[in-house]
Amino acid sequence: MTTALTTDSSARLPGLIRRLTGDEKHAPSAHSTIDVLQVLYDRVLRVTPDTVDDPERDRFLLSKGHGPAAYYAVLAAHGFIPDTWLDDLAGPASRLGHHPDRLLVPGVEIGSGSLGHGFGLAVGTALGLRAQGLTKPRVYLLLGDAELDEGSNHEAIAYAGATGLDSLTAVVVDNASASHGWAGGIASRFTVNGWTADTVDGRDHEALYAALTGHRPRQPHLVVARIGSN
């Protein structure tokens, strides 16, 4: 049986993040995701270093892959990778690239970084689980608000809603970086296609936890995590 880690990584994360250097231009992108990642791995996801290949595990897909420092730090905090790997981000012999690679980093489900690809992969993963009769695993997708400028996301949003893909939760980290935005806000773009949605303070861990576990039957779920513009 795959269970959540239910631990508190607060004490370790700041020191682990400081070990990652060499990608400062993407530091704001990485730091905008840290609270969502911490709540997911501390309290929500049913996956551990021992169950990364368990068919019953939850899947986490980082579509916002161009700023992976916080993701690597969280993986290290939970024992998926050694802490020492953080000291050589994107080095010649490093497994940790500027974009995460599922073939090199334990616990990583997809290679990502090309904006707009993660959503389709998440929908496909959830459909694959449904086809196999695996009803317990959930698929959690993390993307940035600017990624929604890519049209492929909207095809995935519409399809997931139309098929009632209720094992899927998408988390949009909203730091107001999208080029155009959406009338009525991000959530309206999803709910019109049959999704449920919660919009919360992206730094409030209790609000994030309630939203991340607030999915309902027969509908995919959206969490908009608002943070300050950075």
Tab-separated table of C-alpha atoms in Angstrom:
chain	number	residue	atom	x	y	z
A	1	MET	CA	0.000	0.000	0.000
A	2	THR	CA	1.403	3.372	-1.024
A	3	THR	CA	1.034	6.065	1.635
A	4	ALA	CA	1.887	9.741	1.918
A	5	LEU	CA	5.113	10.732	3.644
A	6	THR	CA	3.324	13.005	6.173
A	7	THR	CA	6.515	14.692	7.337
A	8	ASP	CA	7.593	18.287	7.876
A	9	SER	CA	10.513	19.432	5.727
A	10	SER	CA	10.441	23.059	6.917
A	11	ALA	CA	13.659	22.853	8.903
A	12	ARG	CA	15.707	21.307	6.114
A	13	LEU	CA	14.494	23.084	2.988
A	14	PRO	CA	16.180	26.500	3.372
A	15	GLY	CA	19.619	24.931	3.761
A	16	LEU	CA	19.047	22.549	0.881
A	17	ILE	CA	17.934	25.317	-1.470
A	18	ARG	CA	21.028	27.374	-0.610
A	19	ARG	CA	23.207	24.524	-1.867
A	20	LEU	CA	21.816	24.933	-5.382
A	21	THR	CA	23.722	27.582	-7.317
A	22	GLY	CA	24.338	28.415	-10.959
A	23	ASP	CA	20.778	29.041	-12.156
A	24	GLU	CA	20.044	32.357	-10.486
A	25	LYS	CA	18.049	33.688	-13.445
A	26	HIS	CA	15.410	31.045	-12.721
A	27	ALA	CA	15.498	31.474	-8.938
A	28	PRO	CA	12.198	33.416	-8.807
A	29	SER	CA	10.513	30.688	-10.839
A	30	ALA	CA	11.792	28.027	-8.457
A	31	HIS	CA	11.012	29.927	-5.274
A	32	SER	CA	7.450	30.619	-6.391
A	33	THR	CA	6.747	26.878	-6.256
A	34	ILE	CA	8.358	25.977	-2.942
A	35	ASP	CA	5.253	26.171	-0.747
A	36	VAL	CA	3.096	24.112	-3.093
A	37	LEU	CA	5.839	21.504	-3.421
A	38	GLN	CA	6.367	21.339	0.315
A	39	VAL	CA	2.685	20.798	1.080
A	40	LEU	CA	2.370	18.197	-1.669
A	41	TYR	CA	5.355	16.123	-0.577
A	42	ASP	CA	4.901	16.621	3.168
A	43	ARG	CA	1.176	15.968	3.385
A	44	VAL	CA	-0.578	14.970	0.173
A	45	LEU	CA	1.307	12.736	-2.269
A	46	ARG	CA	1.188	8.991	-1.724
A	47	VAL	CA	4.714	8.254	-2.900
A	48	THR	CA	7.980	7.550	-1.108
A	49	PRO	CA	11.526	6.694	-2.236
A	50	ASP	CA	10.577	3.026	-1.829
A	51	THR	CA	7.434	3.248	-3.976
A	52	VAL	CA	8.572	5.259	-7.007
A	53	ASP	CA	7.696	2.294	-9.245
A	54	ASP	CA	4.522	1.214	-7.436
A	55	PRO	CA	1.566	1.303	-9.869
A	56	GLU	CA	-0.627	2.527	-6.998
A	57	ARG	CA	1.520	5.599	-6.272
A	58	ASP	CA	0.355	9.146	-6.873
A	59	ARG	CA	2.082	10.901	-9.768
A	60	PHE	CA	3.496	14.429	-9.592
A	61	LEU	CA	4.337	16.126	-12.897
A	62	LEU	CA	6.323	19.365	-12.902
A	63	SER	CA	5.401	21.173	-16.089
A	64	LYS	CA	7.102	24.345	-14.809
A	65	GLY	CA	10.399	22.578	-15.368
A	66	HIS	CA	12.597	25.559	-16.199
A	67	GLY	CA	13.050	26.401	-12.518
A	68	PRO	CA	13.619	23.056	-10.806
A	69	ALA	CA	15.813	24.094	-7.846
A	70	ALA	CA	12.974	23.971	-5.301
A	71	TYR	CA	11.837	20.624	-6.712
A	72	TYR	CA	15.297	19.127	-6.303
A	73	ALA	CA	15.517	20.450	-2.745
A	74	VAL	CA	12.168	18.897	-1.839
A	75	LEU	CA	13.192	15.571	-3.380
A	76	ALA	CA	16.372	15.648	-1.302
A	77	ALA	CA	14.471	16.579	1.868
A	78	HIS	CA	12.357	13.464	1.433
A	79	GLY	CA	15.147	11.065	0.584
A	80	PHE	CA	14.541	10.600	-3.127
A	81	ILE	CA	18.030	11.898	-3.965
A	82	PRO	CA	21.183	12.439	-1.880
A	83	ASP	CA	21.752	15.924	-0.465
A	84	THR	CA	25.205	15.979	-2.061
A	85	TRP	CA	23.695	16.007	-5.549
A	86	LEU	CA	22.511	19.559	-4.873
A	87	ASP	CA	26.108	20.825	-4.781
A	88	ASP	CA	26.614	20.221	-8.500
A	89	LEU	CA	23.587	21.625	-10.322
A	90	ALA	CA	24.040	21.147	-14.071
A	91	GLY	CA	27.698	20.175	-13.725
A	92	PRO	CA	29.352	17.934	-16.343
A	93	ALA	CA	28.726	14.783	-14.298
A	94	SER	CA	25.580	15.962	-12.511
A	95	ARG	CA	22.230	14.198	-12.722
A	96	LEU	CA	20.492	17.470	-11.914
A	97	GLY	CA	20.044	19.546	-15.041
A	98	HIS	CA	18.409	22.914	-15.531
A	99	HIS	CA	15.404	20.850	-16.596
A	100	PRO	CA	14.550	17.671	-14.630
A	101	ASP	CA	15.161	14.352	-16.384
A	102	ARG	CA	13.084	11.340	-15.360
A	103	LEU	CA	15.812	8.962	-16.524
A	104	LEU	CA	18.406	10.516	-14.220
A	105	VAL	CA	16.548	11.703	-11.124
A	106	PRO	CA	14.652	9.214	-8.909
A	107	GLY	CA	11.093	10.312	-8.247
A	108	VAL	CA	10.793	12.496	-11.350
A	109	GLU	CA	7.901	11.363	-13.553
A	110	ILE	CA	8.541	13.406	-16.736
A	111	GLY	CA	11.277	15.367	-18.427
A	112	SER	CA	9.982	18.928	-18.616
A	113	GLY	CA	10.850	22.533	-19.288
A	114	SER	CA	9.308	23.122	-22.704
A	115	LEU	CA	6.309	25.182	-21.665
A	116	GLY	CA	2.891	23.763	-22.463
A	117	HIS	CA	3.830	20.073	-22.680
A	118	GLY	CA	3.110	19.032	-19.107
A	119	PHE	CA	-0.652	19.401	-19.230
A	120	GLY	CA	-1.125	16.976	-22.090
A	121	LEU	CA	1.179	14.485	-20.388
A	122	ALA	CA	-0.805	14.766	-17.160
A	123	VAL	CA	-4.090	14.143	-18.961
A	124	GLY	CA	-2.557	11.163	-20.753
A	125	THR	CA	-1.204	9.770	-17.483
A	126	ALA	CA	-4.603	10.051	-15.813
A	127	LEU	CA	-6.284	8.396	-18.811
A	128	GLY	CA	-3.731	5.588	-18.731
A	129	LEU	CA	-4.421	4.927	-15.057
A	130	ARG	CA	-8.147	4.868	-15.759
A	131	ALA	CA	-7.672	2.406	-18.635
A	132	GLN	CA	-5.710	0.088	-16.332
A	133	GLY	CA	-8.411	0.172	-13.683
A	134	LEU	CA	-6.141	1.976	-11.214
A	135	THR	CA	-8.619	4.169	-9.357
A	136	LYS	CA	-6.635	5.170	-6.250
A	137	PRO	CA	-3.642	7.039	-7.735
A	138	ARG	CA	-4.023	10.768	-8.335
A	139	VAL	CA	-2.103	12.853	-10.843
A	140	TYR	CA	-0.916	16.274	-9.663
A	141	LEU	CA	0.350	18.755	-12.249
A	142	LEU	CA	2.209	21.964	-11.379
A	143	LEU	CA	2.464	24.737	-13.947
A	144	GLY	CA	2.934	28.491	-14.059
A	145	ASP	CA	0.315	31.018	-15.081
A	146	ALA	CA	2.406	32.132	-18.074
A	147	GLU	CA	2.348	28.576	-19.425
A	148	LEU	CA	-1.353	29.000	-20.028
A	149	ASP	CA	-0.456	31.302	-22.921
A	150	GLU	CA	0.357	28.080	-24.814
A	151	GLY	CA	-2.660	26.813	-26.729
A	152	SER	CA	-2.019	23.112	-26.107
A	153	ASN	CA	-2.991	23.602	-22.472
A	154	HIS	CA	-6.503	24.657	-23.396
A	155	GLU	CA	-7.092	21.534	-25.445
A	156	ALA	CA	-6.063	19.491	-22.390
A	157	ILE	CA	-8.300	21.559	-20.085
A	158	ALA	CA	-11.319	21.039	-22.350
A	159	TYR	CA	-10.678	17.317	-22.820
A	160	ALA	CA	-10.175	16.596	-19.112
A	161	GLY	CA	-13.405	18.377	-18.256
A	162	ALA	CA	-15.404	16.673	-20.981
A	163	THR	CA	-14.236	13.211	-19.878
A	164	GLY	CA	-14.717	13.829	-16.145
A	165	LEU	CA	-11.076	13.076	-15.404
A	166	ASP	CA	-11.463	13.252	-11.638
A	167	SER	CA	-8.069	11.755	-10.768
A	168	LEU	CA	-6.380	14.925	-12.064
A	169	THR	CA	-5.497	17.996	-10.006
A	170	ALA	CA	-3.781	20.897	-11.744
A	171	VAL	CA	-1.986	23.526	-9.678
A	172	VAL	CA	-1.323	26.880	-11.316
A	173	VAL	CA	1.225	29.042	-9.501
A	174	ASP	CA	-0.048	32.518	-10.300
A	175	ASN	CA	2.594	35.235	-10.011
A	176	ALA	CA	0.883	37.475	-12.575
A	177	SER	CA	3.452	36.753	-15.266
A	178	ALA	CA	1.076	35.761	-18.081
A	179	SER	CA	1.165	38.037	-21.098
A	180	HIS	CA	-2.568	38.564	-21.427
A	181	GLY	CA	-4.469	36.991	-18.537
A	182	TRP	CA	-8.096	35.884	-18.646
A	183	ALA	CA	-11.342	37.723	-18.113
A	184	GLY	CA	-12.730	36.572	-14.778
A	185	GLY	CA	-9.399	35.132	-13.651
A	186	ILE	CA	-7.583	31.851	-14.230
A	187	ALA	CA	-10.176	29.658	-12.520
A	188	SER	CA	-12.900	30.764	-14.920
A	189	ARG	CA	-10.968	29.281	-17.834
A	190	PHE	CA	-11.262	25.867	-16.157
A	191	THR	CA	-14.716	25.939	-14.580
A	192	VAL	CA	-16.362	26.763	-17.890
A	193	ASN	CA	-15.020	23.378	-19.043
A	194	GLY	CA	-16.418	21.404	-16.112
A	195	TRP	CA	-13.573	21.656	-13.571
A	196	THR	CA	-13.939	22.424	-9.904
A	197	ALA	CA	-11.597	25.144	-8.656
A	198	ASP	CA	-10.132	26.727	-5.532
A	199	THR	CA	-8.097	29.936	-5.481
A	200	VAL	CA	-5.878	30.370	-2.415
A	201	ASP	CA	-2.871	32.210	-1.016
A	202	GLY	CA	0.095	30.303	-2.441
A	203	ARG	CA	2.130	30.798	0.753
A	204	ASP	CA	-0.581	29.618	3.187
A	205	HIS	CA	0.095	25.936	3.847
A	206	GLU	CA	-3.241	25.175	5.490
A	207	ALA	CA	-5.164	26.798	2.647
A	208	LEU	CA	-3.036	24.929	0.111
A	209	TYR	CA	-3.623	21.614	1.864
A	210	ALA	CA	-7.391	22.136	1.939
A	211	ALA	CA	-7.413	23.051	-1.750
A	212	LEU	CA	-5.105	20.223	-2.826
A	213	THR	CA	-7.331	17.669	-1.102
A	214	GLY	CA	-10.592	19.338	-2.112
A	215	HIS	CA	-11.270	17.419	-5.327
A	216	ARG	CA	-14.775	16.131	-6.023
A	217	PRO	CA	-16.095	13.080	-7.905
A	218	ARG	CA	-16.438	13.081	-11.701
A	219	GLN	CA	-14.627	16.389	-12.229
A	220	PRO	CA	-10.958	17.361	-12.566
A	221	HIS	CA	-9.808	19.870	-9.966
A	222	LEU	CA	-7.845	23.130	-10.193
A	223	VAL	CA	-5.898	24.926	-7.485
A	224	VAL	CA	-4.774	28.477	-8.250
A	225	ALA	CA	-1.949	29.368	-5.854
A	226	ARG	CA	-1.546	33.134	-5.878
A	227	ILE	CA	1.779	34.598	-4.867
A	228	GLY	CA	3.381	38.020	-5.184
A	229	SER	CA	4.615	38.919	-8.648
A	230	ASN	CA	8.264	37.924	-9.101
